[in-house]
Structures are given as structure tokens and as C-alpha cells.
Tab-separated table of C-alpha atoms in Angstrom:
chain	number	residue	atom	x	y	z
G	13	UNK	CA	-88.193	-109.871	-75.416
G	14	UNK	CA	-87.145	-108.426	-78.682
G	15	UNK	CA	-88.779	-105.181	-77.868
G	16	UNK	CA	-87.025	-105.104	-74.508
G	17	UNK	CA	-83.649	-105.755	-76.172
G	18	UNK	CA	-84.331	-103.234	-78.847
G	19	UNK	CA	-85.277	-100.545	-76.063
G	20	UNK	CA	-82.088	-101.397	-74.174
G	21	UNK	CA	-79.965	-100.902	-77.155
G	22	UNK	CA	-81.584	-97.603	-77.833
G	23	UNK	CA	-81.139	-96.592	-74.184
G	24	UNK	CA	-77.372	-97.695	-74.599
G	25	UNK	CA	-77.022	-95.664	-77.732
G	26	UNK	CA	-78.667	-92.514	-76.069
G	27	UNK	CA	-76.448	-92.856	-73.003
G	28	UNK	CA	-73.392	-93.210	-75.418
G	29	UNK	CA	-74.443	-90.115	-77.350
G	30	UNK	CA	-75.043	-88.169	-74.144
G	31	UNK	CA	-71.727	-89.150	-72.801
G	32	UNK	CA	-70.100	-88.319	-75.975
G	33	UNK	CA	-71.775	-84.885	-76.001
G	34	UNK	CA	-70.725	-84.377	-72.384
G	35	UNK	CA	-67.134	-85.259	-73.149
G	36	UNK	CA	-67.138	-83.038	-76.145
G	37	UNK	CA	-68.719	-80.163	-74.108
G	38	UNK	CA	-66.008	-80.701	-71.450
G	39	UNK	CA	-63.372	-80.868	-74.046
G	40	UNK	CA	-64.741	-77.569	-75.757
G	41	UNK	CA	-64.965	-75.972	-72.300
G	42	UNK	CA	-61.436	-77.058	-71.436
G	43	UNK	CA	-60.180	-75.734	-74.844
G	44	UNK	CA	-62.059	-72.477	-74.451
G	45	UNK	CA	-60.656	-72.028	-70.879
G	46	UNK	CA	-57.196	-72.693	-72.237
G	47	UNK	CA	-57.580	-70.339	-75.063
G	48	UNK	CA	-58.950	-67.704	-72.540
G	49	UNK	CA	-55.977	-68.278	-70.224
G	50	UNK	CA	-53.578	-67.932	-73.306
G	51	UNK	CA	-55.291	-64.721	-74.410
G	52	UNK	CA	-55.415	-63.483	-70.960
G	53	UNK	CA	-51.686	-64.114	-70.433
G	54	UNK	CA	-50.987	-62.342	-73.654
G	55	UNK	CA	-52.983	-59.411	-72.758
G	56	UNK	CA	-51.271	-59.388	-69.337
G	57	UNK	CA	-47.936	-59.572	-71.136
G	58	UNK	CA	-48.791	-56.872	-73.515
G	59	UNK	CA	-50.079	-54.660	-70.790
G	60	UNK	CA	-46.888	-55.268	-68.663
G	61	UNK	CA	-44.796	-54.336	-71.759
G	62	UNK	CA	-46.591	-51.093	-72.332
G	63	UNK	CA	-46.238	-50.234	-68.666
G	64	UNK	CA	-42.578	-51.111	-68.880
G	65	UNK	CA	-42.230	-49.005	-72.111
G	66	UNK	CA	-44.147	-46.067	-70.535
G	67	UNK	CA	-41.832	-46.203	-67.414
G	68	UNK	CA	-38.778	-46.340	-69.630
G	69	UNK	CA	-40.057	-43.350	-71.637
G	70	UNK	CA	-40.925	-41.399	-68.500
G	71	UNK	CA	-37.497	-42.239	-66.905
G	72	UNK	CA	-35.862	-41.033	-70.209
G	73	UNK	CA	-37.956	-37.921	-70.274
G	74	UNK	CA	-37.041	-37.287	-66.598
G	75	UNK	CA	-33.338	-37.840	-67.240
G	76	UNK	CA	-33.550	-35.506	-70.288
G	77	UNK	CA	-35.252	-32.862	-68.415
G	78	UNK	CA	-32.692	-33.160	-65.592
G	79	UNK	CA	-29.998	-32.854	-67.984
G	80	UNK	CA	-31.604	-29.814	-69.700
G	81	UNK	CA	-32.118	-28.219	-66.356
G	82	UNK	CA	-28.608	-28.808	-65.308
G	83	UNK	CA	-27.238	-27.572	-68.449
G	84	UNK	CA	-29.403	-24.413	-68.259
G	85	UNK	CA	-28.224	-23.754	-64.609
G	86	UNK	CA	-24.636	-24.197	-65.623
G	87	UNK	CA	-25.052	-21.829	-68.591
G	88	UNK	CA	-26.912	-19.378	-66.389
G	89	UNK	CA	-24.060	-19.441	-63.825
G	90	UNK	CA	-21.555	-19.039	-66.576
G	91	UNK	CA	-23.270	-16.024	-68.091
G	92	UNK	CA	-23.683	-14.583	-64.601
G	93	UNK	CA	-19.867	-15.012	-64.117
G	94	UNK	CA	-19.116	-13.469	-67.432
G	95	UNK	CA	-21.337	-10.616	-66.573
G	96	UNK	CA	-19.741	-9.971	-63.434
G	97	UNK	CA	-16.304	-10.179	-64.825
G	98	UNK	CA	-17.278	-7.628	-67.619
G	99	UNK	CA	-18.790	-5.386	-64.980
G	100	UNK	CA	-15.307	-5.420	-63.286
G	101	UNK	CA	-13.654	-4.510	-66.570
G	102	UNK	CA	-16.291	-1.744	-67.255
G	103	UNK	CA	-15.787	-0.282	-63.805
G	104	UNK	CA	-12.046	-0.277	-64.212
G	105	UNK	CA	-12.422	1.499	-67.548
G	106	UNK	CA	-14.773	4.069	-66.040
G	107	UNK	CA	-12.122	4.617	-63.225
G	108	UNK	CA	-9.347	5.064	-65.828
G	109	UNK	CA	-11.454	7.367	-67.777
G	110	UNK	CA	-12.187	9.504	-64.782
G	111	UNK	CA	-8.295	9.654	-64.114
G	112	UNK	CA	-7.716	10.746	-67.746
G	113	UNK	CA	-10.217	13.531	-67.253
G	114	UNK	CA	-8.081	14.891	-64.406
G	115	UNK	CA	-5.276	15.339	-66.924
G	116	UNK	CA	-7.116	18.220	-68.432
G	117	UNK	CA	-7.323	20.123	-65.298
G	118	UNK	CA	-3.435	20.862	-65.559
G	119	UNK	CA	-3.358	23.048	-68.727
G	120	UNK	CA	0.450	22.814	-68.995
G	121	UNK	CA	0.616	19.115	-68.866
G	122	UNK	CA	-2.408	18.750	-70.985
G	123	UNK	CA	-1.105	21.055	-73.720
G	124	UNK	CA	2.222	19.127	-73.877
G	125	UNK	CA	0.384	15.819	-74.001
G	126	UNK	CA	-1.776	17.150	-76.787
G	127	UNK	CA	1.243	18.161	-78.664
G	128	UNK	CA	2.722	14.752	-78.468
G	129	UNK	CA	-0.541	13.132	-79.681
G	130	UNK	CA	-0.558	15.521	-82.697
G	131	UNK	CA	2.994	14.594	-83.605
G	132	UNK	CA	1.911	10.851	-83.416
G	133	UNK	CA	-0.841	11.543	-85.712
G	134	UNK	CA	1.239	13.527	-88.140
G	135	UNK	CA	3.760	10.640	-88.378
G	136	UNK	CA	1.045	8.156	-89.009
G	137	UNK	CA	-0.611	10.252	-91.637
G	138	UNK	CA	2.447	11.690	-93.386
G	139	UNK	CA	0.296	14.334	-94.989
G	140	UNK	CA	1.684	17.931	-95.957
G	141	UNK	CA	-1.536	19.575	-94.464
G	142	UNK	CA	-3.515	18.330	-91.506
G	143	UNK	CA	-6.439	19.572	-89.546
G	144	UNK	CA	-6.405	19.133	-85.744
G	145	UNK	CA	-9.835	18.476	-84.202
G	146	UNK	CA	-10.145	19.211	-80.539
G	147	UNK	CA	-12.967	19.934	-78.020
G	148	UNK	CA	-14.367	23.406	-78.040
G	149	UNK	CA	-13.218	23.774	-74.362
G	150	UNK	CA	-9.623	23.117	-75.363
G	151	UNK	CA	-9.176	25.972	-77.772
G	152	UNK	CA	-7.279	27.965	-75.072
G	153	UNK	CA	-5.015	24.942	-74.540
G	154	UNK	CA	-4.283	23.625	-77.854
G	155	UNK	CA	-3.175	26.885	-79.410
G	156	UNK	CA	-1.257	27.824	-82.509
G	157	UNK	CA	1.972	27.710	-80.523
G	158	UNK	CA	1.203	24.094	-79.662
G	159	UNK	CA	0.594	23.301	-83.400
G	160	UNK	CA	3.916	25.030	-84.437
G	161	UNK	CA	5.763	23.060	-81.698
G	162	UNK	CA	4.195	19.781	-83.115
G	163	UNK	CA	5.285	20.820	-86.618
G	164	UNK	CA	8.804	21.413	-85.631
G	165	UNK	CA	8.959	18.189	-83.644
G	166	UNK	CA	7.513	16.268	-86.551
G	167	UNK	CA	10.284	17.654	-88.925
G	168	UNK	CA	12.884	16.929	-86.414
G	169	UNK	CA	11.909	13.311	-85.939
G	170	UNK	CA	11.879	12.729	-89.625
G	171	UNK	CA	15.285	14.510	-90.034
G	172	UNK	CA	16.820	12.209	-87.383
G	173	UNK	CA	15.453	9.245	-89.401
G	174	UNK	CA	17.258	10.620	-92.473
G	175	UNK	CA	14.251	12.178	-94.102
G	176	UNK	CA	15.218	15.908	-94.537
G	177	UNK	CA	13.046	18.775	-95.739
G	178	UNK	CA	9.749	17.027	-94.768
G	179	UNK	CA	7.322	19.713	-93.385
G	180	UNK	CA	3.695	19.695	-92.449
G	181	UNK	CA	1.108	22.407	-92.088
G	182	UNK	CA	-1.215	22.010	-89.207
G	183	UNK	CA	-4.202	24.144	-88.271
G	184	UNK	CA	-7.209	23.753	-85.992
G	185	UNK	CA	-10.345	22.325	-87.609
G	186	UNK	CA	-12.866	25.132	-87.005
G	187	UNK	CA	-15.814	23.401	-88.644
G	188	UNK	CA	-15.829	20.199	-86.490
G	189	UNK	CA	-15.166	19.827	-82.797
G	190	UNK	CA	-14.949	16.646	-80.641
G	191	UNK	CA	-17.745	16.191	-78.014
G	192	UNK	CA	-17.425	17.942	-74.732
G	193	UNK	CA	-16.165	16.364	-71.565
G	194	UNK	CA	-18.633	13.986	-69.748
G	195	UNK	CA	-20.628	15.636	-66.910
G	196	UNK	CA	-19.850	14.233	-63.482
G	197	UNK	CA	-23.252	12.596	-63.177
G	198	UNK	CA	-23.482	11.426	-66.766
G	199	UNK	CA	-25.031	8.030	-67.342
G	200	UNK	CA	-23.274	5.378	-69.654
G	201	UNK	CA	-25.112	6.625	-72.760
G	202	UNK	CA	-24.151	10.348	-72.132
G	203	UNK	CA	-20.605	9.294	-71.333
G	204	UNK	CA	-20.351	7.312	-74.572
G	205	UNK	CA	-21.158	10.429	-76.530
G	206	UNK	CA	-18.488	12.562	-74.734
G	207	UNK	CA	-14.743	12.898	-75.092
G	208	UNK	CA	-12.310	12.909	-72.134
G	209	UNK	CA	-9.696	14.673	-74.036
G	210	UNK	CA	-7.075	14.321	-76.797
G	211	UNK	CA	-7.130	15.102	-80.517
G	212	UNK	CA	-8.299	13.688	-83.811
G	213	UNK	CA	-6.040	14.676	-86.789
G	214	UNK	CA	-7.217	14.355	-90.387
G	215	UNK	CA	-5.995	15.099	-93.757
G	216	UNK	CA	-6.912	18.447	-95.163
G	217	UNK	CA	-9.893	16.904	-97.074
G	218	UNK	CA	-10.810	14.967	-93.880
G	219	UNK	CA	-10.874	11.646	-95.699
G	220	UNK	CA	-8.145	10.137	-93.654
G	221	UNK	CA	-8.019	10.480	-89.945
G	222	UNK	CA	-6.030	9.503	-86.937
G	223	UNK	CA	-7.978	9.188	-83.628
G	224	UNK	CA	-5.720	9.983	-80.717
G	225	UNK	CA	-8.383	10.857	-78.112
G	226	UNK	CA	-8.076	9.673	-74.728
G	227	UNK	CA	-11.140	7.443	-75.218
G	228	UNK	CA	-9.785	5.670	-78.267
G	229	UNK	CA	-6.341	5.177	-76.638
G	230	UNK	CA	-8.076	3.760	-73.534
G	231	UNK	CA	-10.116	1.387	-75.615
G	232	UNK	CA	-7.032	0.329	-77.522
G	233	UNK	CA	-5.214	-0.502	-74.305
G	234	UNK	CA	-8.081	-2.392	-72.949
G	235	UNK	CA	-8.229	-4.464	-76.272
G	236	UNK	CA	-4.458	-5.086	-76.307
G	237	UNK	CA	-4.026	-5.775	-72.617
G	238	UNK	CA	-7.303	-7.510	-71.878
G	239	UNK	CA	-5.554	-10.707	-70.677
G	240	UNK	CA	-3.405	-8.915	-68.241
G	241	UNK	CA	-6.377	-6.776	-67.123
G	242	UNK	CA	-8.512	-9.946	-66.516
G	243	UNK	CA	-5.680	-11.505	-64.568
G	244	UNK	CA	-5.259	-8.619	-62.244
G	245	UNK	CA	-9.096	-8.040	-61.747
G	246	UNK	CA	-10.080	-11.603	-61.378
G	247	UNK	CA	-7.269	-12.663	-59.038
G	248	UNK	CA	-8.182	-9.850	-56.746
């Protein structure tokens, strides 16, 4: 009997140990599953956050690129508009320049105009001796008689202003001439290197000069009257 009781106790102890082991294994398995689920959830949350961040970055980049493209398009349109407006001004200047060239065809009017331009330069320079620079083709128009008339008019203007006895000696500059008139088919570069008419008057040593060519006068008018010119051109 004693052996049977001992065996039974042993069996009970073994069964208890086995049950304890099973419970412990189940507990470990449950804990492992719980840890796995927690880590899995963390990984999913981290992945979702990365996806959200990536989406936000792409959305921000897309918005930035859209803004850059829009700004570039607006700037391109603005530059195109400015270029078109400048072209209108350039065309108007070319038209005015051609009209000024026509003045040279009437020698009588052109000589009187050159006389007035010379007097203006004399009054600006107030030099006792001046050189008048003209185009080579204008030598038969701006003659010594024109220079004498300019000298007399200069003295008369000063005398009327209360300055008496002020005279000036004017002579043509035979060393330097203004560029010739532009050819009818001249391109912009050739036209820029030409002269539509008028005069340049310098001091005797050529250190001081007054540019009264048609080209310089036209550019001066364009600069001074640019707002009015734009208004007329752009409204039309």
C-alpha cells in the first residue's frame, strides 16, 4: 500500500508539474503573441506615419512646383508683354527717324533748321570759338553763310538778354564728320551707326561738345516723353 500511495503522489506531482509547465507555456505564448501584436501595431503605425509624411512631402513638392510653374508663366507673359510694348516704341522711333530724314531733302528748310541747332549749341557752350561738325553730304547745305547767320543770331539773342559785345567764331570741322545718313535697307546695327541729320558743335579744342543731331534730339524726346508715348501707343 505504501508503494501505491507513493506512486500516486509521484503521479500527482508529475501531473502538477506538467500542468504548471503547460500554464507557463500558455502564458509565455500569450505574452509573446501580445508582444508581437504590440510590435506589429507599432510597425504599422510607423509605416502609416511614414506614408503620411511621404504624402505630405509629395503634396508640398507638388504645390511648390505648381507655384514655381505659375510664377514662371506669369513672368514669361509679363516679359512678352514688355517686349511687345518695347517693340511698339522702337517701331515708333524708327518711323519718327524716317520722317526726320525727309527733312534733309528740302535743302532750304534743312539749312535753316541747322542754323537754329547751331545757335542752340552756341548758347549752351558760350565759347568764343566753336567747330561745327556735320555730315559730309551736308557741306553744300551748311555753308559759311549759314555759320555767319548763326553767329549773328547768337550775338543778337545775347544782346537782347542784356549781354552786349559777345561774339563767337564758328567754322566747319574739317577733320571729323558725322556718320552718313542710313541706307533705306539698313538693319538696326547699321542704322545705329548712321546719322539722320543735324549738327554737333564743339569747343575749338573739341573737349566740350553739344550734340544737336536729329538722332540725339529724338532720343531725348523719347526719354522725356516716354510716359505720354506709352499712353498713346498702348491705348491704341
